[in-house]
Amino acid sequence: MAVLAGEFIIAGFHPIDALVLTAERFGGLLSEGWVLKTLAFAIMVGSVMALIERSGGVDGLVHELSVKRSWVNSKRGALMPSFIAGIIVFIESSITSLVAGAIGRPFCDRYGISRAKLAFVCDSTSAPVCSLIPLNGWGALLLGLIGGQITAGLIGGESATWLVQSIAFNFYAFVALIITFIAVWFEIDIGPMRNAAIVPPNTIECEDERGHFGLFLWPMVWMIGGVIAFMVITGGGDILKGSGSTSIFYTLIITLILMWGYYRFKNALTSHDFFSASLKGAKAMAPIAAILLFAFAIGGVSSDMEVGKYLASFIGSYLPSAYLGGAIFVLAAIIAFATGTSWGTFSIMLPIAVPLAVGLDAPVALCMGAVISGGVFGDHCSPISDTTIISSMASGCEVGEHVRTQLPYALIAAGISFILFVLFGIALT
């Protein structure tokens, strides 16, 4: 309905034209290679997760870390592996959420932690970490956008230098990670998180003969390694220029092939059981793929309505330069929330923020950091964001529940970030 309502406005309130535009919108999306690859990714992730569980890989992981090594033996420890994975797997935000969710699900179930709390950890580490360690597609996009401002003569110097300076002012990413760590370490549940659904605790006393740790570990290694390799290949040797959607798509195909060979070699699954579990997992993810498709459509409608440019017009040239960073942060957050894309927000707001900062003699790097922070925050909270949906999928949590339970933590981080942007704006102006 949201897509149709948006198209109705774009069509000048003509119902027939709105229906035609809606059909064209979905037809256009389904003709885009990156969209089809992303939808296939969502389906194949279901197969991978189902196979790991069916083979006994989940039991093997829990046994290895809880029984053999005693690394995870409390509620606090149950979420730390996911938090750590979310920090070190920074090559692509979707893979970050997937790996963190896969690692955390069995421990959350064992120690009675809600899947919503796990989704919060996955989502709060994926985009923030990728925006802080830009050795990925995020960095490539930002370098290109900053380079455009240099080419236009608005600023001088090198793109990489400006990017490093702006990352230092990416306050939301820093604060969100700190708040996530505190919430995990001190087991803090606030707002709706207190009432989040919890899977009844279960225990694993001994290792099943099929429950070998390698059944979980190797698929994770193949996915991480595959994404890195394909990012380099699709980027022509430059990982920063690689295609994230293409890399993930081919990585999952190869991972499933390798899993079949490895699971057959280990006698973990018969071929019949392997394909049966794959199909079951894929079917379970079909609704998530549909949600992603509608999310892309809503984002496209918001973009065509030029929501960003409309909101940017309210800043104008009358805002005191000391407060420009805070205003840009809020504006970028609204755009990212409405469109469900941080990358789209960067593309809209950086070409707006830099000229404003130069014209008002405000700190340019601070305003760039505000764009990045606002984009990550809005994307973090948006129910139509792909990272929000994938974090929910990876954790086994409903999207609506994930958005509700995560919002209080994100708002606290955003409030602190806004204050920091204002204080630094005053200090640097």
Short mmCIF file of C-alpha atoms in Angstrom, two decimals:
data_model
loop_
_atom_site.label_atom_id
_atom_site.label_comp_id
_atom_site.label_asym_id
_atom_site.label_seq_id
_atom_site.Cartn_x
_atom_site.Cartn_y
_atom_site.Cartn_z
CA MET A 1 0.00 0.00 0.00
CA ALA A 2 2.87 2.40 0.78
CA VAL A 3 4.32 1.87 -2.70
CA LEU A 4 0.94 2.41 -4.35
CA ALA A 5 0.29 5.55 -2.25
CA GLY A 6 3.65 7.00 -3.27
CA GLU A 7 3.05 6.23 -6.93
CA PHE A 8 -0.42 7.80 -6.60
CA ILE A 9 1.22 11.07 -5.54
CA ILE A 10 3.89 10.86 -8.26
CA ALA A 11 1.17 10.20 -10.86
CA GLY A 12 -0.62 13.41 -9.90
CA PHE A 13 -3.39 11.50 -8.06
CA HIS A 14 -4.49 9.56 -11.15
CA PRO A 15 -5.35 6.00 -9.98
CA ILE A 16 -4.82 4.25 -13.33
CA ASP A 17 -1.46 5.91 -13.86
CA ALA A 18 -0.51 4.96 -10.31
CA LEU A 19 -1.23 1.30 -11.00
CA VAL A 20 0.83 1.45 -14.19
CA LEU A 21 3.74 3.09 -12.36
CA THR A 22 3.55 0.47 -9.60
CA ALA A 23 3.71 -2.36 -12.14
CA GLU A 24 6.60 -0.65 -13.90
CA ARG A 25 8.35 -0.15 -10.56
CA PHE A 26 8.32 -3.85 -9.69
CA GLY A 27 9.07 -4.84 -13.28
CA GLY A 28 12.07 -2.55 -13.29
CA LEU A 29 13.34 -3.90 -9.98
CA LEU A 30 13.04 -7.49 -11.16
CA SER A 31 15.07 -6.63 -14.25
CA GLU A 32 17.95 -5.27 -12.15
CA GLY A 33 20.77 -7.76 -11.66
CA TRP A 34 21.70 -6.55 -8.18
CA VAL A 35 18.08 -6.87 -7.00
CA LEU A 36 17.75 -10.44 -8.28
CA LYS A 37 21.10 -11.36 -6.72
CA THR A 38 20.05 -9.86 -3.38
CA LEU A 39 16.76 -11.78 -3.41
CA ALA A 40 18.62 -14.98 -4.31
CA PHE A 41 21.04 -14.26 -1.48
CA ALA A 42 18.14 -14.12 1.00
CA ILE A 43 16.81 -17.46 -0.28
CA MET A 44 20.20 -19.20 -0.26
CA VAL A 45 20.98 -17.96 3.25
CA GLY A 46 17.96 -19.94 4.41
CA SER A 47 19.42 -23.05 2.80
CA VAL A 48 22.84 -22.53 4.43
CA MET A 49 21.34 -22.01 7.89
CA ALA A 50 19.03 -25.01 7.57
CA LEU A 51 21.92 -27.25 6.43
CA ILE A 52 24.18 -26.19 9.29
CA GLU A 53 21.44 -26.95 11.79
CA ARG A 54 20.36 -30.23 10.14
CA SER A 55 23.94 -31.53 9.92
CA GLY A 56 24.62 -30.98 13.60
CA GLY A 57 26.94 -28.04 13.03
CA VAL A 58 25.02 -25.88 15.50
CA ASP A 59 25.34 -28.52 18.21
CA GLY A 60 29.03 -28.80 17.38
CA LEU A 61 29.54 -25.05 17.78
CA VAL A 62 27.83 -24.97 21.17
CA HIS A 63 29.72 -28.03 22.36
CA GLU A 64 33.06 -26.62 21.22
CA LEU A 65 32.69 -23.22 22.87
CA SER A 66 30.58 -24.15 25.90
CA VAL A 67 31.71 -27.64 26.87
CA LYS A 68 35.18 -28.23 25.43
CA ARG A 69 36.63 -24.75 25.88
CA SER A 70 34.18 -23.21 28.41
CA TRP A 71 34.39 -19.87 26.58
CA VAL A 72 30.63 -19.38 26.62
CA ASN A 73 29.06 -20.23 29.97
CA SER A 74 26.73 -17.32 30.78
CA LYS A 75 24.20 -14.93 29.25
CA ARG A 76 26.94 -12.31 28.98
CA GLY A 77 29.21 -14.70 27.16
CA ALA A 78 26.44 -15.94 24.87
CA LEU A 79 26.29 -12.68 22.90
CA MET A 80 29.98 -11.79 22.97
CA PRO A 81 30.94 -14.13 20.08
CA SER A 82 28.35 -12.37 17.88
CA PHE A 83 29.59 -8.95 18.96
CA ILE A 84 33.19 -9.90 18.20
CA ALA A 85 32.22 -11.42 14.84
CA GLY A 86 30.33 -8.22 13.99
CA ILE A 87 33.52 -6.22 14.57
CA ILE A 88 36.03 -8.39 12.72
CA VAL A 89 33.88 -9.28 9.68
CA PHE A 90 33.75 -5.79 8.17
CA ILE A 91 34.04 -6.63 4.48
CA GLU A 92 30.28 -6.47 3.78
CA SER A 93 27.42 -5.55 6.13
CA SER A 94 25.10 -8.38 5.00
CA ILE A 95 27.75 -11.04 5.61
CA THR A 96 28.55 -9.40 8.96
CA SER A 97 24.93 -9.81 10.10
CA LEU A 98 24.70 -13.32 8.70
CA VAL A 99 27.82 -14.62 10.43
CA ALA A 100 27.04 -12.88 13.74
CA GLY A 101 23.49 -14.26 13.69
CA ALA A 102 24.57 -17.79 12.83
CA ILE A 103 27.09 -17.81 15.67
CA GLY A 104 24.72 -16.32 18.24
CA ARG A 105 21.48 -18.25 17.67
CA PRO A 106 22.42 -21.50 19.42
CA PHE A 107 23.90 -19.68 22.43
CA CYS A 108 20.90 -17.38 22.78
CA ASP A 109 18.60 -20.42 22.73
CA ARG A 110 20.74 -22.24 25.26
CA TYR A 111 20.91 -19.40 27.76
CA GLY A 112 17.41 -18.03 27.30
CA ILE A 113 18.27 -14.79 25.48
CA SER A 114 15.73 -13.30 23.10
CA ARG A 115 16.40 -13.45 19.37
CA ALA A 116 15.54 -9.73 19.35
CA LYS A 117 18.60 -9.03 21.50
CA LEU A 118 20.72 -11.01 19.05
CA ALA A 119 19.26 -9.09 16.09
CA PHE A 120 20.14 -5.87 17.92
CA VAL A 121 23.76 -6.99 18.26
CA CYS A 122 23.93 -8.05 14.59
CA ASP A 123 22.43 -4.81 13.31
CA SER A 124 24.39 -2.57 15.69
CA THR A 125 27.73 -3.93 14.56
CA SER A 126 27.24 -4.46 10.82
CA ALA A 127 26.70 -0.98 9.32
CA PRO A 128 28.54 0.96 12.07
CA VAL A 129 31.67 -1.18 11.71
CA CYS A 130 31.55 -1.10 7.91
CA SER A 131 31.32 2.70 8.03
CA LEU A 132 34.28 2.94 10.42
CA ILE A 133 36.58 0.50 8.59
CA PRO A 134 36.01 1.50 4.96
CA LEU A 135 38.05 -1.28 3.33
CA ASN A 136 34.88 -2.31 1.53
CA GLY A 137 32.17 -1.00 -0.75
CA TRP A 138 31.24 1.66 1.80
CA GLY A 139 34.69 3.19 1.49
CA ALA A 140 34.58 3.04 -2.30
CA LEU A 141 31.25 4.88 -2.44
CA LEU A 142 32.36 7.58 0.00
CA LEU A 143 35.68 8.07 -1.78
CA GLY A 144 33.84 8.53 -5.06
CA LEU A 145 31.37 11.03 -3.61
CA ILE A 146 34.12 13.03 -1.92
CA GLY A 147 36.14 12.92 -5.14
CA GLY A 148 33.19 14.51 -6.93
CA GLN A 149 33.31 17.46 -4.53
CA ILE A 150 37.07 17.84 -5.11
CA THR A 151 36.55 17.73 -8.88
CA ALA A 152 33.88 20.41 -8.56
CA GLY A 153 36.44 22.64 -6.86
CA LEU A 154 34.52 22.92 -3.60
CA ILE A 155 37.31 21.40 -1.52
CA GLY A 156 40.96 20.54 -2.15
CA GLY A 157 43.27 17.72 -1.15
CA GLU A 158 42.86 13.95 -1.45
CA SER A 159 39.66 11.92 -1.12
CA ALA A 160 41.30 9.42 1.25
CA THR A 161 42.45 12.19 3.60
CA TRP A 162 38.96 13.68 3.77
CA LEU A 163 37.45 10.23 4.35
CA VAL A 164 39.77 9.49 7.28
CA GLN A 165 38.98 12.89 8.80
CA SER A 166 35.23 12.37 8.39
CA ILE A 167 35.40 8.90 9.98
CA ALA A 168 36.82 10.53 13.10
CA PHE A 169 33.51 12.45 13.32
CA ASN A 170 31.32 9.40 12.68
CA PHE A 171 29.99 9.75 16.21
CA TYR A 172 26.90 7.54 15.83
CA ALA A 173 28.93 4.49 14.79
CA PHE A 174 31.30 4.86 17.75
CA VAL A 175 28.53 5.49 20.29
CA ALA A 176 26.32 2.68 18.94
CA LEU A 177 29.15 0.15 19.32
CA ILE A 178 29.87 1.31 22.87
CA ILE A 179 26.19 1.11 23.84
CA THR A 180 25.90 -2.35 22.28
CA PHE A 181 28.91 -3.60 24.25
CA ILE A 182 27.50 -2.14 27.48
CA ALA A 183 24.07 -3.71 26.82
CA VAL A 184 25.70 -7.10 26.22
CA TRP A 185 28.28 -7.03 29.02
CA PHE A 186 25.92 -5.73 31.71
CA GLU A 187 22.88 -7.58 30.33
CA ILE A 188 20.86 -4.37 30.01
CA ASP A 189 17.38 -4.64 28.50
CA ILE A 190 15.39 -1.42 28.10
CA GLY A 191 11.96 -0.64 26.71
CA PRO A 192 10.34 -3.34 24.57
CA MET A 193 13.49 -5.48 24.82
CA ARG A 194 12.40 -6.46 28.35
CA ASN A 195 9.34 -8.21 26.94
CA ALA A 196 10.95 -9.69 23.82
CA ALA A 197 10.08 -13.30 23.07
CA ILE A 198 12.59 -15.78 24.45
CA VAL A 199 13.19 -19.28 23.14
CA PRO A 200 13.09 -21.68 26.14
CA PRO A 201 16.66 -22.45 27.32
CA ASN A 202 18.09 -25.78 26.27
CA THR A 203 21.24 -27.63 27.19
CA ILE A 204 23.68 -29.72 25.19
CA GLU A 205 25.42 -32.15 27.49
CA CYS A 206 27.38 -34.16 24.98
CA GLU A 207 28.47 -33.91 21.40
CA ASP A 208 26.33 -35.72 18.89
CA GLU A 209 28.24 -37.98 16.55
CA ARG A 210 27.29 -35.65 13.72
CA GLY A 211 27.71 -32.49 15.76
CA HIS A 212 31.24 -31.65 14.72
CA PHE A 213 32.46 -28.06 15.03
CA GLY A 214 33.80 -28.12 11.48
CA LEU A 215 30.27 -28.52 10.09
CA PHE A 216 29.62 -24.98 11.31
CA LEU A 217 33.10 -23.47 10.98
CA TRP A 218 33.93 -24.28 7.36
CA PRO A 219 30.77 -22.78 5.81
CA MET A 220 31.52 -19.56 7.72
CA VAL A 221 35.12 -19.57 6.45
CA TRP A 222 33.97 -20.20 2.89
CA MET A 223 31.47 -17.35 3.04
CA ILE A 224 33.88 -14.80 4.48
CA GLY A 225 36.76 -15.87 2.24
CA GLY A 226 34.52 -16.05 -0.81
CA VAL A 227 33.18 -12.52 -0.36
CA ILE A 228 36.71 -11.13 -0.01
CA ALA A 229 37.90 -13.05 -3.09
CA PHE A 230 34.95 -12.01 -5.25
CA MET A 231 35.17 -8.39 -4.09
CA VAL A 232 38.74 -8.39 -5.41
CA ILE A 233 37.74 -10.17 -8.64
CA THR A 234 34.72 -7.98 -9.40
CA GLY A 235 36.76 -4.91 -8.55
CA GLY A 236 39.44 -5.78 -11.09
CA GLY A 237 41.99 -6.33 -8.35
CA ASP A 238 40.76 -3.44 -6.19
CA ILE A 239 38.59 -4.64 -3.30
CA LEU A 240 37.18 -1.13 -2.84
CA LYS A 241 35.64 -1.27 -6.33
CA GLY A 242 34.09 -4.72 -5.97
CA SER A 243 30.36 -5.45 -6.25
CA GLY A 244 28.86 -6.52 -2.94
CA SER A 245 25.68 -8.09 -4.37
CA THR A 246 27.58 -10.05 -7.03
CA SER A 247 30.21 -11.21 -4.53
CA ILE A 248 27.64 -12.47 -2.04
CA PHE A 249 25.59 -14.18 -4.75
CA TYR A 250 28.46 -16.23 -6.19
CA THR A 251 29.93 -16.86 -2.73
CA LEU A 252 26.74 -18.51 -1.52
CA ILE A 253 26.46 -20.67 -4.64
CA ILE A 254 30.02 -21.93 -4.14
CA THR A 255 29.46 -22.32 -0.39
CA LEU A 256 26.44 -24.56 -0.98
CA ILE A 257 28.41 -26.70 -3.44
CA LEU A 258 31.31 -27.04 -1.00
CA MET A 259 28.91 -27.85 1.84
CA TRP A 260 27.39 -30.68 -0.16
CA GLY A 261 30.82 -32.20 -0.81
CA TYR A 262 32.05 -31.69 2.75
CA TYR A 263 28.88 -32.96 4.42
CA ARG A 264 28.87 -36.04 2.22
CA PHE A 265 32.57 -36.64 3.00
CA LYS A 266 31.85 -36.36 6.75
CA ASN A 267 28.71 -38.52 6.41
CA ALA A 268 26.77 -35.71 8.11
CA LEU A 269 23.93 -35.76 5.57
CA THR A 270 22.81 -37.95 2.71
CA SER A 271 22.23 -36.26 -0.63
CA HIS A 272 18.48 -36.60 -0.10
CA ASP A 273 18.66 -34.99 3.34
CA PHE A 274 20.95 -32.24 2.01
CA PHE A 275 18.58 -31.18 -0.77
CA SER A 276 15.53 -31.60 1.45
CA ALA A 277 17.01 -29.30 4.11
CA SER A 278 18.12 -26.82 1.43
CA LEU A 279 14.62 -26.59 0.01
CA LYS A 280 13.04 -26.25 3.44
CA GLY A 281 15.42 -23.44 4.40
CA ALA A 282 14.86 -21.66 1.09
CA LYS A 283 11.07 -21.81 1.52
CA ALA A 284 11.38 -20.35 5.02
CA MET A 285 13.21 -17.30 3.62
CA ALA A 286 10.75 -16.61 0.78
CA PRO A 287 8.73 -14.10 2.88
CA ILE A 288 11.96 -12.27 3.75
CA ALA A 289 12.83 -11.99 0.06
CA ALA A 290 9.37 -10.52 -0.57
CA ILE A 291 9.89 -7.98 2.22
CA LEU A 292 13.21 -6.99 0.67
CA LEU A 293 11.58 -6.48 -2.73
CA PHE A 294 8.89 -4.21 -1.27
CA ALA A 295 11.56 -2.36 0.73
CA PHE A 296 13.49 -1.64 -2.48
CA ALA A 297 10.28 -0.41 -4.11
CA ILE A 298 9.45 1.94 -1.22
CA GLY A 299 13.00 3.29 -1.27
CA GLY A 300 12.70 3.96 -5.00
CA VAL A 301 9.40 5.79 -4.53
CA SER A 302 10.92 7.99 -1.82
CA SER A 303 13.87 8.75 -4.08
CA ASP A 304 11.64 9.69 -7.03
CA MET A 305 9.63 11.99 -4.77
CA GLU A 306 12.96 13.75 -4.00
CA VAL A 307 12.39 13.53 -0.25
CA GLY A 308 16.03 14.40 0.44
CA LYS A 309 16.14 17.58 -1.62
CA TYR A 310 12.82 18.69 -0.17
CA LEU A 311 14.03 18.25 3.40
CA ALA A 312 17.39 19.85 2.63
CA SER A 313 15.61 23.01 1.52
CA PHE A 314 14.63 23.63 5.14
CA ILE A 315 18.26 24.05 6.21
CA GLY A 316 18.85 27.00 3.91
CA SER A 317 21.54 29.58 4.44
CA TYR A 318 20.12 30.99 7.66
CA LEU A 319 21.31 28.25 10.00
CA PRO A 320 24.28 29.27 12.19
CA SER A 321 27.36 27.40 11.00
CA ALA A 322 28.05 26.01 14.49
CA TYR A 323 24.82 24.00 14.33
CA LEU A 324 25.13 22.81 10.73
CA GLY A 325 26.67 19.45 11.69
CA GLY A 326 23.79 18.63 14.04
CA ALA A 327 21.20 19.69 11.46
CA ILE A 328 22.81 17.59 8.73
CA PHE A 329 22.90 14.59 11.08
CA VAL A 330 19.16 14.86 11.74
CA LEU A 331 18.32 15.44 8.08
CA ALA A 332 20.43 12.51 6.88
CA ALA A 333 18.78 10.28 9.50
CA ILE A 334 15.29 11.23 8.31
CA ILE A 335 16.19 10.55 4.68
CA ALA A 336 17.81 7.20 5.49
CA PHE A 337 14.82 6.15 7.60
CA ALA A 338 12.39 7.10 4.84
CA THR A 339 14.34 5.47 2.02
CA GLY A 340 15.86 2.53 3.93
CA THR A 341 19.31 3.08 2.47
CA SER A 342 22.40 4.62 3.99
CA TRP A 343 24.25 4.53 0.65
CA GLY A 344 21.44 6.40 -1.07
CA THR A 345 21.50 8.94 1.74
CA PHE A 346 25.24 9.45 1.31
CA SER A 347 24.69 9.99 -2.42
CA ILE A 348 21.97 12.58 -1.77
CA MET A 349 23.44 14.40 1.23
CA LEU A 350 27.19 14.64 0.62
CA PRO A 351 26.74 16.82 -2.51
CA ILE A 352 24.40 19.00 -0.41
CA ALA A 353 26.37 19.06 2.86
CA VAL A 354 29.77 20.00 1.42
CA PRO A 355 28.61 23.16 -0.42
CA LEU A 356 26.59 24.18 2.66
CA ALA A 357 29.61 23.71 4.92
CA VAL A 358 31.86 25.66 2.56
CA GLY A 359 29.31 28.44 2.11
CA LEU A 360 28.68 28.81 5.85
CA ASP A 361 32.36 28.39 6.73
CA ALA A 362 31.52 25.33 8.86
CA PRO A 363 33.92 22.39 9.49
CA VAL A 364 33.66 20.33 6.29
CA ALA A 365 34.95 17.07 7.77
CA LEU A 366 32.48 17.37 10.65
CA CYS A 367 29.61 17.79 8.21
CA MET A 368 30.81 14.79 6.19
CA GLY A 369 30.88 12.77 9.39
CA ALA A 370 27.35 13.98 10.13
CA VAL A 371 26.15 12.65 6.77
CA ILE A 372 27.71 9.25 7.44
CA SER A 373 26.41 9.09 11.02
CA GLY A 374 22.91 10.19 10.06
CA GLY A 375 22.79 7.72 7.19
CA VAL A 376 23.84 4.84 9.43
CA PHE A 377 21.41 5.86 12.21
CA GLY A 378 18.39 6.25 9.92
CA ASP A 379 19.20 3.02 8.12
CA HIS A 380 19.68 1.33 11.51
CA CYS A 381 16.13 2.22 12.58
CA SER A 382 14.32 1.83 9.26
CA PRO A 383 12.01 -1.19 8.89
CA ILE A 384 12.62 -1.16 5.12
CA SER A 385 16.41 -1.21 5.38
CA ASP A 386 18.08 -4.32 3.92
CA THR A 387 20.46 -4.53 6.90
CA THR A 388 17.50 -4.40 9.30
CA ILE A 389 15.72 -7.16 7.42
CA ILE A 390 18.84 -9.33 7.02
CA SER A 391 19.75 -8.93 10.72
CA SER A 392 16.24 -10.11 11.61
CA MET A 393 16.54 -13.00 9.17
CA ALA A 394 19.94 -14.07 10.46
CA SER A 395 18.74 -13.99 14.05
CA GLY A 396 15.40 -15.69 13.51
CA CYS A 397 13.50 -12.63 14.75
CA GLU A 398 10.48 -10.89 13.24
CA VAL A 399 11.34 -7.61 11.53
CA GLY A 400 8.72 -5.65 13.49
CA GLU A 401 9.94 -6.95 16.83
CA HIS A 402 13.54 -6.20 15.90
CA VAL A 403 12.73 -2.60 14.94
CA ARG A 404 10.72 -1.97 18.16
CA THR A 405 13.25 -3.49 20.53
CA GLN A 406 16.29 -1.88 18.91
CA LEU A 407 14.87 1.62 18.65
CA PRO A 408 15.47 2.77 22.28
CA TYR A 409 19.17 1.90 22.09
CA ALA A 410 19.51 3.61 18.70
CA LEU A 411 17.75 6.75 19.95
CA ILE A 412 20.07 6.99 22.95
CA ALA A 413 23.10 6.69 20.65
CA ALA A 414 21.59 9.27 18.29
CA GLY A 415 20.89 11.71 21.13
CA ILE A 416 24.48 11.51 22.34
CA SER A 417 25.75 11.87 18.77
CA PHE A 418 23.63 14.96 18.14
CA ILE A 419 25.02 16.62 21.26
CA LEU A 420 28.56 15.79 20.12
CA PHE A 421 27.94 17.29 16.67
CA VAL A 422 26.66 20.52 18.24
CA LEU A 423 29.53 20.73 20.75
CA PHE A 424 32.21 20.03 18.13
CA GLY A 425 30.48 22.45 15.75
CA ILE A 426 30.72 25.21 18.34
CA ALA A 427 34.32 24.33 19.22
CA LEU A 428 35.56 24.13 15.62
CA THR A 429 33.72 27.13 14.19
#
